[in-house]
Structure formats: structure tokens, C-alpha cells
mmCIF file of C-alpha atoms in Angstrom:
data_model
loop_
_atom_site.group_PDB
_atom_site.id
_atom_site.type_symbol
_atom_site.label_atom_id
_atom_site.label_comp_id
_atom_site.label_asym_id
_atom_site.label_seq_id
_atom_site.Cartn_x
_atom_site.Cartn_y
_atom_site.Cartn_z
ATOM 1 C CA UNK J 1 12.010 28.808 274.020
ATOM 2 C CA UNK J 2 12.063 25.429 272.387
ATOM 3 C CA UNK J 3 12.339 26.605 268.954
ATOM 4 C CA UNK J 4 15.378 25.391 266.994
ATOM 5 C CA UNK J 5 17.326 28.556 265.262
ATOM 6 C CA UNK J 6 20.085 29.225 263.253
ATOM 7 C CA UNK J 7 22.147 32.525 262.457
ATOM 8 C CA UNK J 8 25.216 33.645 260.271
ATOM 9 C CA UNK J 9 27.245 36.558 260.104
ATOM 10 C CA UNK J 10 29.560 36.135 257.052
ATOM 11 C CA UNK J 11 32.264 38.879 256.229
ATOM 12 C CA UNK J 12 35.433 38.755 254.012
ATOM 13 C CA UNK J 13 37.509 37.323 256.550
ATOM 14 C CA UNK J 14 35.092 36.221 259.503
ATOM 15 C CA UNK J 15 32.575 33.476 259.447
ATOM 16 C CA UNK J 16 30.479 33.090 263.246
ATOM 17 C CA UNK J 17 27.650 30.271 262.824
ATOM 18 C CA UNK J 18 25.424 30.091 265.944
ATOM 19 C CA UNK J 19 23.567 26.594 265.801
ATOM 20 C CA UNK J 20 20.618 25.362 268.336
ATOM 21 C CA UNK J 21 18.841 23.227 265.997
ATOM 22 C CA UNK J 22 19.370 19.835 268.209
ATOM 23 C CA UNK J 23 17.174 18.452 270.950
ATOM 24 C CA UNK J 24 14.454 20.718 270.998
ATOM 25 C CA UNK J 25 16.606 23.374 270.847
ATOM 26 C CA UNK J 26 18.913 22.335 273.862
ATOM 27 C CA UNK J 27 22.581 21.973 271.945
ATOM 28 C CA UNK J 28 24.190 24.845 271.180
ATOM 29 C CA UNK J 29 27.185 24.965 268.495
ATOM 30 C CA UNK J 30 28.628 28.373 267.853
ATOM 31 C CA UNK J 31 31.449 28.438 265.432
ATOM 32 C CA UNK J 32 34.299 31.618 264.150
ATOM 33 C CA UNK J 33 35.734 30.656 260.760
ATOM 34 C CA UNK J 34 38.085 32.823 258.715
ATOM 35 C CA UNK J 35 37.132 31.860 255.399
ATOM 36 C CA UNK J 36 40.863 33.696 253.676
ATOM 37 C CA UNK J 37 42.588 30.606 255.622
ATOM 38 C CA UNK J 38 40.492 27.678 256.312
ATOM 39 C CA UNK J 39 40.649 25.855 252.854
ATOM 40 C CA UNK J 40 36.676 25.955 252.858
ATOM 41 C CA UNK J 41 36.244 23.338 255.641
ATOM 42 C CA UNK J 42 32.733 23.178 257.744
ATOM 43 C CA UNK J 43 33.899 22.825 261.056
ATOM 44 C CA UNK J 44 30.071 22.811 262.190
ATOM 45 C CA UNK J 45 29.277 20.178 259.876
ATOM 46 C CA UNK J 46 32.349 17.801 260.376
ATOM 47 C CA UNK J 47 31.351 17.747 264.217
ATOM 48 C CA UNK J 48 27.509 17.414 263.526
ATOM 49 C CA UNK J 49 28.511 14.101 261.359
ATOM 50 C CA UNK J 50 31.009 12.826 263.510
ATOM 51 C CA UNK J 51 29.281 13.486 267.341
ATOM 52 C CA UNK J 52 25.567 13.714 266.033
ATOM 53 C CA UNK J 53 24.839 10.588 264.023
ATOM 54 C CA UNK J 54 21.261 10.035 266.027
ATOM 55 C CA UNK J 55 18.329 11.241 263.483
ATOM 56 C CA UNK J 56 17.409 14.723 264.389
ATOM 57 C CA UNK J 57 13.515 15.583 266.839
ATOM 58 C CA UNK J 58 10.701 15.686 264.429
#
């Protein structure tokens, strides 16, 4: 289905980000956080900057 998407489920302690946003909807990131014990890092967007540097499909 070609259509980039995005979902997330937030709770006290769970945080589950499902990302297919890249090449035409082709790269899938899914992500569990627990926010009580993570120090607010973005896991998803730490990898996006560090393995995704090309300028995202128009």
C-alpha cells in the first residue's frame, strides 16, 4: 500500500512506535520504550539521524 504511516501506543510505563514513513513506505522501524527508565531518549529518532541522513521521497 505505498502510503507512509505512523502509530503510537503510549502508556505509563510502555512506549511502542511503529514507523513506515521511508521509501515509499518500504522501511519499517518499530520501537518498545519504557518511558519510567529510559531518561527520555528517542531511540527512533537517534537511528533515523544516524542511518537515514538521505532527504526523505517527496
Amino acid at each position: 500500500m505505498d502510503v507512509p504511516h505512523y502509530f503510537r501506543i503510549e502508556g505509563p510505563v510502555t512506549l511502542i512506535e511503529f514507523d513506515n514513513t521511508e521509501d515509499d513506505a518500504n522501511h519499517v522501524h518499530a520501537v518498545w520504550r519504557d518511558p519510567s527508565n529510559d531518561f527520555g531518549t528517542d531511540i527512533l529518532a537517534e537511528h533515523r539521524a544516524a542511518q537515514h541522513t538521505h532527504p526523505p521521497d517527496s
